[in-house]
PDB file of C-alpha atoms in Angstrom:
ATOM      1  CA  MET A   1     -97.279  67.777 131.131  1.00  0.00           C
ATOM      2  CA  LYS A   2     -98.025  71.368 132.208  1.00  0.00           C
ATOM      3  CA  ASN A   3     -97.041  72.810 135.936  1.00  0.00           C
ATOM      4  CA  VAL A   4     -99.219  71.745 138.508  1.00  0.00           C
ATOM      5  CA  LYS A   5    -100.704  75.004 140.283  1.00  0.00           C
ATOM      6  CA  GLN A   6    -101.364  74.882 143.849  1.00  0.00           C
ATOM      7  CA  GLU A   7    -105.034  74.722 143.646  1.00  0.00           C
ATOM      8  CA  ASP A   8    -104.604  71.860 141.146  1.00  0.00           C
ATOM      9  CA  ALA A   9    -102.542  69.852 143.964  1.00  0.00           C
ATOM     10  CA  LEU A  10    -105.053  70.569 146.777  1.00  0.00           C
ATOM     11  CA  ASN A  11    -107.891  69.340 144.850  1.00  0.00           C
ATOM     12  CA  ALA A  12    -105.899  66.509 143.565  1.00  0.00           C
ATOM     13  CA  LEU A  13    -107.845  64.021 145.721  1.00  0.00           C
ATOM     14  CA  ALA A  14    -111.150  65.288 144.539  1.00  0.00           C
ATOM     15  CA  GLU A  15    -110.463  64.315 141.172  1.00  0.00           C
ATOM     16  CA  LEU A  16    -110.626  60.599 142.234  1.00  0.00           C
ATOM     17  CA  PRO A  17    -113.942  58.712 142.427  1.00  0.00           C
ATOM     18  CA  PRO A  18    -115.350  58.637 146.040  1.00  0.00           C
ATOM     19  CA  ALA A  19    -114.147  55.830 148.336  1.00  0.00           C
ATOM     20  CA  PRO A  20    -116.961  53.323 148.861  1.00  0.00           C
ATOM     21  CA  ASP A  21    -118.591  53.464 152.380  1.00  0.00           C
ATOM     22  CA  GLY A  22    -116.279  52.857 154.866  1.00  0.00           C
ATOM     23  CA  GLU A  23    -117.902  49.681 156.758  1.00  0.00           C
ATOM     24  CA  MET A  24    -118.388  48.125 153.376  1.00  0.00           C
ATOM     25  CA  LEU A  25    -114.879  48.732 152.190  1.00  0.00           C
ATOM     26  CA  ALA A  26    -113.646  47.391 155.510  1.00  0.00           C
ATOM     27  CA  ALA A  27    -115.753  44.262 154.797  1.00  0.00           C
ATOM     28  CA  PHE A  28    -114.630  43.545 151.018  1.00  0.00           C
ATOM     29  CA  ALA A  29    -110.954  44.525 152.001  1.00  0.00           C
ATOM     30  CA  LYS A  30    -110.876  41.776 155.113  1.00  0.00           C
ATOM     31  CA  ALA A  31    -112.717  38.971 153.186  1.00  0.00           C
ATOM     32  CA  MET A  32    -109.949  39.482 150.523  1.00  0.00           C
ATOM     33  CA  ARG A  33    -107.462  39.081 152.867  1.00  0.00           C
ATOM     34  CA  VAL A  34    -109.313  36.283 154.754  1.00  0.00           C
ATOM     35  CA  VAL A  35    -109.428  34.467 150.900  1.00  0.00           C
ATOM     36  CA  ALA A  36    -105.542  35.313 150.811  1.00  0.00           C
ATOM     37  CA  ALA A  37    -104.644  32.954 153.391  1.00  0.00           C
ATOM     38  CA  GLU A  38    -105.914  30.121 151.066  1.00  0.00           C
ATOM     39  CA  LYS A  39    -105.507  31.471 147.524  1.00  0.00           C
ATOM     40  CA  THR A  40    -103.066  33.607 145.692  1.00  0.00           C
ATOM     41  CA  PHE A  41    -104.460  37.168 144.730  1.00  0.00           C
ATOM     42  CA  ASP A  42    -103.982  35.704 140.882  1.00  0.00           C
ATOM     43  CA  GLU A  43    -106.189  32.729 142.018  1.00  0.00           C
ATOM     44  CA  MET A  44    -108.809  34.291 143.877  1.00  0.00           C
ATOM     45  CA  SER A  45    -111.894  35.609 142.232  1.00  0.00           C
ATOM     46  CA  VAL A  46    -114.492  38.472 143.002  1.00  0.00           C
ATOM     47  CA  LEU A  47    -116.962  35.890 143.914  1.00  0.00           C
ATOM     48  CA  ASP A  48    -114.238  34.369 146.581  1.00  0.00           C
ATOM     49  CA  ILE A  49    -114.364  37.746 148.050  1.00  0.00           C
ATOM     50  CA  VAL A  50    -118.175  38.329 148.117  1.00  0.00           C
ATOM     51  CA  GLY A  51    -118.537  34.541 149.633  1.00  0.00           C
ATOM     52  CA  ALA A  52    -116.167  35.813 152.549  1.00  0.00           C
ATOM     53  CA  SER A  53    -117.519  39.372 152.827  1.00  0.00           C
ATOM     54  CA  GLY A  54    -121.435  38.850 153.828  1.00  0.00           C
ATOM     55  CA  PHE A  55    -122.535  41.245 151.012  1.00  0.00           C
ATOM     56  CA  THR A  56    -123.286  40.643 147.480  1.00  0.00           C
ATOM     57  CA  ALA A  57    -121.886  40.541 144.155  1.00  0.00           C
ATOM     58  CA  ARG A  58    -124.320  43.218 143.019  1.00  0.00           C
ATOM     59  CA  THR A  59    -122.987  45.311 146.142  1.00  0.00           C
ATOM     60  CA  PHE A  60    -119.404  44.538 145.205  1.00  0.00           C
ATOM     61  CA  TYR A  61    -119.888  46.025 141.611  1.00  0.00           C
ATOM     62  CA  ASN A  62    -121.681  49.046 142.791  1.00  0.00           C
ATOM     63  CA  HIS A  63    -118.547  50.119 144.167  1.00  0.00           C
ATOM     64  CA  PHE A  64    -115.621  48.069 142.463  1.00  0.00           C
ATOM     65  CA  ARG A  65    -114.938  47.339 138.962  1.00  0.00           C
ATOM     66  CA  SER A  66    -112.628  44.489 139.865  1.00  0.00           C
ATOM     67  CA  LYS A  67    -110.636  42.873 142.564  1.00  0.00           C
ATOM     68  CA  TYR A  68    -107.635  45.410 141.366  1.00  0.00           C
ATOM     69  CA  ASP A  69    -110.046  48.202 142.530  1.00  0.00           C
ATOM     70  CA  LEU A  70    -110.384  46.793 145.666  1.00  0.00           C
ATOM     71  CA  LEU A  71    -107.003  46.568 146.130  1.00  0.00           C
ATOM     72  CA  PHE A  72    -105.958  49.997 145.455  1.00  0.00           C
ATOM     73  CA  TRP A  73    -108.675  51.300 147.393  1.00  0.00           C
ATOM     74  CA  SER A  74    -108.153  49.505 150.481  1.00  0.00           C
ATOM     75  CA  TYR A  75    -104.738  51.111 150.550  1.00  0.00           C
ATOM     76  CA  VAL A  76    -105.319  54.514 149.233  1.00  0.00           C
ATOM     77  CA  SER A  77    -108.674  55.162 151.229  1.00  0.00           C
ATOM     78  CA  GLU A  78    -106.420  55.247 154.693  1.00  0.00           C
ATOM     79  CA  ASP A  79    -104.051  57.698 152.805  1.00  0.00           C
ATOM     80  CA  TYR A  80    -106.946  60.043 152.234  1.00  0.00           C
ATOM     81  CA  ARG A  81    -108.411  59.931 155.787  1.00  0.00           C
ATOM     82  CA  ALA A  82    -104.875  60.506 157.134  1.00  0.00           C
ATOM     83  CA  LEU A  83    -104.407  63.603 154.883  1.00  0.00           C
ATOM     84  CA  GLN A  84    -108.041  64.847 155.864  1.00  0.00           C
ATOM     85  CA  MET A  85    -106.636  64.575 159.641  1.00  0.00           C
ATOM     86  CA  LEU A  86    -103.348  66.342 159.405  1.00  0.00           C
ATOM     87  CA  GLY A  87    -102.766  68.619 161.932  1.00  0.00           C
ATOM     88  CA  GLY A  88    -105.291  66.579 164.125  1.00  0.00           C
ATOM     89  CA  ALA A  89    -104.787  62.770 165.342  1.00  0.00           C
ATOM     90  CA  SER A  90    -103.023  61.442 162.404  1.00  0.00           C
ATOM     91  CA  SER A  91     -99.966  59.559 162.930  1.00  0.00           C
ATOM     92  CA  MET A  92     -99.212  60.446 159.221  1.00  0.00           C
ATOM     93  CA  ARG A  93     -97.922  64.230 159.726  1.00  0.00           C
ATOM     94  CA  THR A  94     -95.050  64.165 157.097  1.00  0.00           C
ATOM     95  CA  CYS A  95     -93.730  62.636 154.106  1.00  0.00           C
ATOM     96  CA  ARG A  96     -91.409  60.321 155.825  1.00  0.00           C
ATOM     97  CA  ASP A  97     -94.410  59.181 158.061  1.00  0.00           C
ATOM     98  CA  TRP A  98     -96.534  58.321 154.956  1.00  0.00           C
ATOM     99  CA  ILE A  99     -93.533  56.334 153.940  1.00  0.00           C
ATOM    100  CA  TYR A 100     -92.726  54.511 156.933  1.00  0.00           C
ATOM    101  CA  ASN A 101     -96.518  53.804 157.126  1.00  0.00           C
ATOM    102  CA  SER A 102     -96.896  52.434 153.684  1.00  0.00           C
ATOM    103  CA  VAL A 103     -94.098  50.153 154.174  1.00  0.00           C
ATOM    104  CA  ARG A 104     -95.483  48.860 157.415  1.00  0.00           C
ATOM    105  CA  ARG A 105     -99.036  48.027 155.665  1.00  0.00           C
ATOM    106  CA  ILE A 106     -97.071  46.300 152.821  1.00  0.00           C
ATOM    107  CA  TYR A 107     -95.061  44.027 154.916  1.00  0.00           C
ATOM    108  CA  ASP A 108     -98.657  43.515 157.315  1.00  0.00           C
ATOM    109  CA  ASP A 109    -100.271  42.512 153.724  1.00  0.00           C
ATOM    110  CA  ARG A 110     -97.270  40.285 152.781  1.00  0.00           C
ATOM    111  CA  ARG A 111     -99.354  37.120 152.166  1.00  0.00           C
ATOM    112  CA  LEU A 112    -101.656  39.098 149.683  1.00  0.00           C
ATOM    113  CA  LEU A 113     -99.033  41.120 148.118  1.00  0.00           C
ATOM    114  CA  LYS A 114     -96.617  38.314 147.288  1.00  0.00           C
ATOM    115  CA  GLY A 115     -99.382  36.762 145.253  1.00  0.00           C
ATOM    116  CA  VAL A 116    -100.074  40.202 143.347  1.00  0.00           C
ATOM    117  CA  PHE A 117     -96.337  40.694 142.555  1.00  0.00           C
ATOM    118  CA  ILE A 118     -95.901  37.078 141.292  1.00  0.00           C
ATOM    119  CA  GLU A 119     -99.245  37.902 138.904  1.00  0.00           C
ATOM    120  CA  ARG A 120     -97.408  39.936 135.784  1.00  0.00           C
ATOM    121  CA  SER A 121    -100.895  41.577 134.939  1.00  0.00           C
ATOM    122  CA  TRP A 122    -100.496  43.766 138.267  1.00  0.00           C
ATOM    123  CA  GLU A 123     -97.882  46.007 136.585  1.00  0.00           C
ATOM    124  CA  GLU A 124    -100.293  47.429 133.949  1.00  0.00           C
ATOM    125  CA  ARG A 125    -103.538  47.254 136.139  1.00  0.00           C
ATOM    126  CA  LEU A 126    -102.338  48.501 139.331  1.00  0.00           C
ATOM    127  CA  CYS A 127     -98.718  49.926 139.375  1.00  0.00           C
ATOM    128  CA  GLU A 128     -99.717  52.868 137.248  1.00  0.00           C
ATOM    129  CA  THR A 129    -102.553  53.758 139.105  1.00  0.00           C
ATOM    130  CA  TYR A 130    -100.813  53.560 142.339  1.00  0.00           C
ATOM    131  CA  ILE A 131     -97.677  55.666 140.858  1.00  0.00           C
ATOM    132  CA  GLU A 132    -100.481  58.351 140.268  1.00  0.00           C
ATOM    133  CA  HIS A 133    -101.605  58.265 143.808  1.00  0.00           C
ATOM    134  CA  CYS A 134     -98.425  58.459 145.313  1.00  0.00           C
ATOM    135  CA  CYS A 135     -97.594  61.609 142.874  1.00  0.00           C
ATOM    136  CA  ARG A 136    -100.929  63.141 144.084  1.00  0.00           C
ATOM    137  CA  MET A 137    -100.086  62.374 148.105  1.00  0.00           C
ATOM    138  CA  ALA A 138     -96.453  63.829 147.486  1.00  0.00           C
ATOM    139  CA  CYS A 139     -97.801  66.986 145.505  1.00  0.00           C
ATOM    140  CA  ASN A 140    -100.380  67.582 148.864  1.00  0.00           C
ATOM    141  CA  PHE A 141     -97.058  67.106 151.071  1.00  0.00           C
ATOM    142  CA  ILE A 142     -95.626  69.659 149.088  1.00  0.00           C
ATOM    143  CA  VAL A 143     -98.302  72.359 149.282  1.00  0.00           C
ATOM    144  CA  ARG A 144     -98.709  72.086 152.386  1.00  0.00           C
ATOM    145  CA  ARG A 145     -95.002  72.784 153.035  1.00  0.00           C
ATOM    146  CA  GLY A 146     -95.907  76.376 151.155  1.00  0.00           C
ATOM    147  CA  ALA A 147     -95.243  75.853 147.373  1.00  0.00           C
ATOM    148  CA  LYS A 148     -97.191  77.868 145.258  1.00  0.00           C
ATOM    149  CA  TRP A 149     -96.314  75.760 141.925  1.00  0.00           C
ATOM    150  CA  ILE A 150     -95.047  72.310 141.079  1.00  0.00           C
ATOM    151  CA  SER A 151     -92.810  71.888 137.902  1.00  0.00           C
ATOM    152  CA  CYS A 152     -93.281  68.887 135.306  1.00  0.00           C
ATOM    153  CA  ASP A 153     -89.631  67.974 136.013  1.00  0.00           C
ATOM    154  CA  THR A 154     -90.629  67.436 139.660  1.00  0.00           C
ATOM    155  CA  VAL A 155     -93.509  65.528 138.508  1.00  0.00           C
ATOM    156  CA  ARG A 156     -91.339  63.308 136.291  1.00  0.00           C
ATOM    157  CA  LEU A 157     -88.965  62.869 139.267  1.00  0.00           C
ATOM    158  CA  MET A 158     -91.713  61.538 141.373  1.00  0.00           C
ATOM    159  CA  ARG A 159     -93.115  59.214 138.804  1.00  0.00           C
ATOM    160  CA  HIS A 160     -89.338  57.601 138.558  1.00  0.00           C
ATOM    161  CA  TYR A 161     -88.781  57.648 142.395  1.00  0.00           C
ATOM    162  CA  PHE A 162     -92.446  55.937 143.049  1.00  0.00           C
ATOM    163  CA  ALA A 163     -91.900  53.332 140.147  1.00  0.00           C
ATOM    164  CA  GLY A 164     -88.738  52.424 141.535  1.00  0.00           C
ATOM    165  CA  ASN A 165     -90.238  52.225 145.380  1.00  0.00           C
ATOM    166  CA  ILE A 166     -92.826  49.929 143.711  1.00  0.00           C
ATOM    167  CA  HIS A 167     -90.465  47.676 141.997  1.00  0.00           C
ATOM    168  CA  GLU A 168     -87.863  47.524 145.562  1.00  0.00           C
ATOM    169  CA  SER A 169     -91.141  46.649 147.671  1.00  0.00           C
ATOM    170  CA  ALA A 170     -91.749  43.404 145.350  1.00  0.00           C
ATOM    171  CA  LEU A 171     -88.065  42.507 145.538  1.00  0.00           C
ATOM    172  CA  TRP A 172     -88.371  42.964 149.326  1.00  0.00           C
ATOM    173  CA  LEU A 173     -91.238  40.794 149.813  1.00  0.00           C
ATOM    174  CA  ALA A 174     -89.894  38.400 147.657  1.00  0.00           C
ATOM    175  CA  GLU A 175     -86.443  38.020 149.917  1.00  0.00           C
ATOM    176  CA  GLU A 176     -86.719  35.217 152.232  1.00  0.00           C
ATOM    177  CA  LYS A 177     -85.839  36.787 155.389  1.00  0.00           C
ATOM    178  CA  PRO A 178     -86.534  40.511 154.132  1.00  0.00           C
ATOM    179  CA  MET A 179     -84.687  43.481 156.022  1.00  0.00           C
ATOM    180  CA  PRO A 180     -86.975  44.725 159.013  1.00  0.00           C
ATOM    181  CA  VAL A 181     -89.844  47.324 158.277  1.00  0.00           C
ATOM    182  CA  LYS A 182     -88.190  50.347 159.582  1.00  0.00           C
ATOM    183  CA  ASP A 183     -84.910  49.822 157.898  1.00  0.00           C
ATOM    184  CA  PHE A 184     -86.476  49.127 154.504  1.00  0.00           C
ATOM    185  CA  ALA A 185     -88.869  52.461 155.098  1.00  0.00           C
ATOM    186  CA  GLU A 186     -85.368  54.383 155.808  1.00  0.00           C
ATOM    187  CA  PHE A 187     -83.788  52.948 152.545  1.00  0.00           C
ATOM    188  CA  LEU A 188     -86.576  54.267 150.580  1.00  0.00           C
ATOM    189  CA  VAL A 189     -86.298  57.780 152.303  1.00  0.00           C
ATOM    190  CA  ARG A 190     -82.339  57.574 151.722  1.00  0.00           C
ATOM    191  CA  ALA A 191     -83.067  56.796 147.944  1.00  0.00           C
ATOM    192  CA  MET A 192     -85.072  60.052 147.313  1.00  0.00           C
ATOM    193  CA  PRO A 193     -83.629  61.733 144.665  1.00  0.00           C
ATOM    194  CA  ALA A 194     -82.145  65.351 146.299  1.00  0.00           C
ATOM    195  CA  PRO A 195     -84.400  67.612 144.442  1.00  0.00           C
ATOM    196  CA  LEU A 196     -87.521  65.711 145.954  1.00  0.00           C
ATOM    197  CA  ALA A 197     -86.069  65.164 149.286  1.00  0.00           C
ATOM    198  CA  LYS A 198     -85.586  69.099 149.628  1.00  0.00           C
ATOM    199  CA  LEU A 199     -89.025  69.729 148.688  1.00  0.00           C
ATOM    200  CA  LEU A 200     -90.648  66.861 150.757  1.00  0.00           C
ATOM    201  CA  LEU A 201     -88.191  65.984 153.741  1.00  0.00           C
ATOM    202  CA  LYS A 202     -85.917  68.928 154.343  1.00  0.00           C
ATOM    203  CA  ASP A 203     -86.989  71.809 156.924  1.00  0.00           C
ATOM    204  CA  LYS A 204     -88.024  74.586 155.232  1.00  0.00           C
TER     205      LYS A 204
END
């Protein structure tokens, strides 16, 4: 893996397919969570989601390939909007803010995500894609702090760290009485390897 140059990190989000229309995404994402009140993610079908959305299956497939795509975009689109608003009205000004916001969203979606984590195929269908997203987010934070390049060793460290975060999040949601959101988010922050923490969390 070659070094990630500054311009590559800044343009990382542009390499992804465009997010669906905001109103449409919100309708499908809301429908998915409505269906999750009665079915696990494994049990629900695209037709279940479409039926609760007010849109057609054709409209769904014009924007998503599967329910996994919808779940992925329902999370990352909020991150992308927050990145674009950095320095403005966004509450996500730092990497620490992003981690805390992510944990809050995971907890709020615990009914849905418990079903996702129960289904083993999520690891190959969703986990790798989300790890890549997390690495892109981290690269953007590093670049915004003034870095001119990001080494391949740093990217490898990111991948291991975010893979661990996802695994720990699954275990956290599976607990009968999970620790409070703030405490779990702080646990993930403290677990960040020192070389990454220096780039993402420490003052310049």
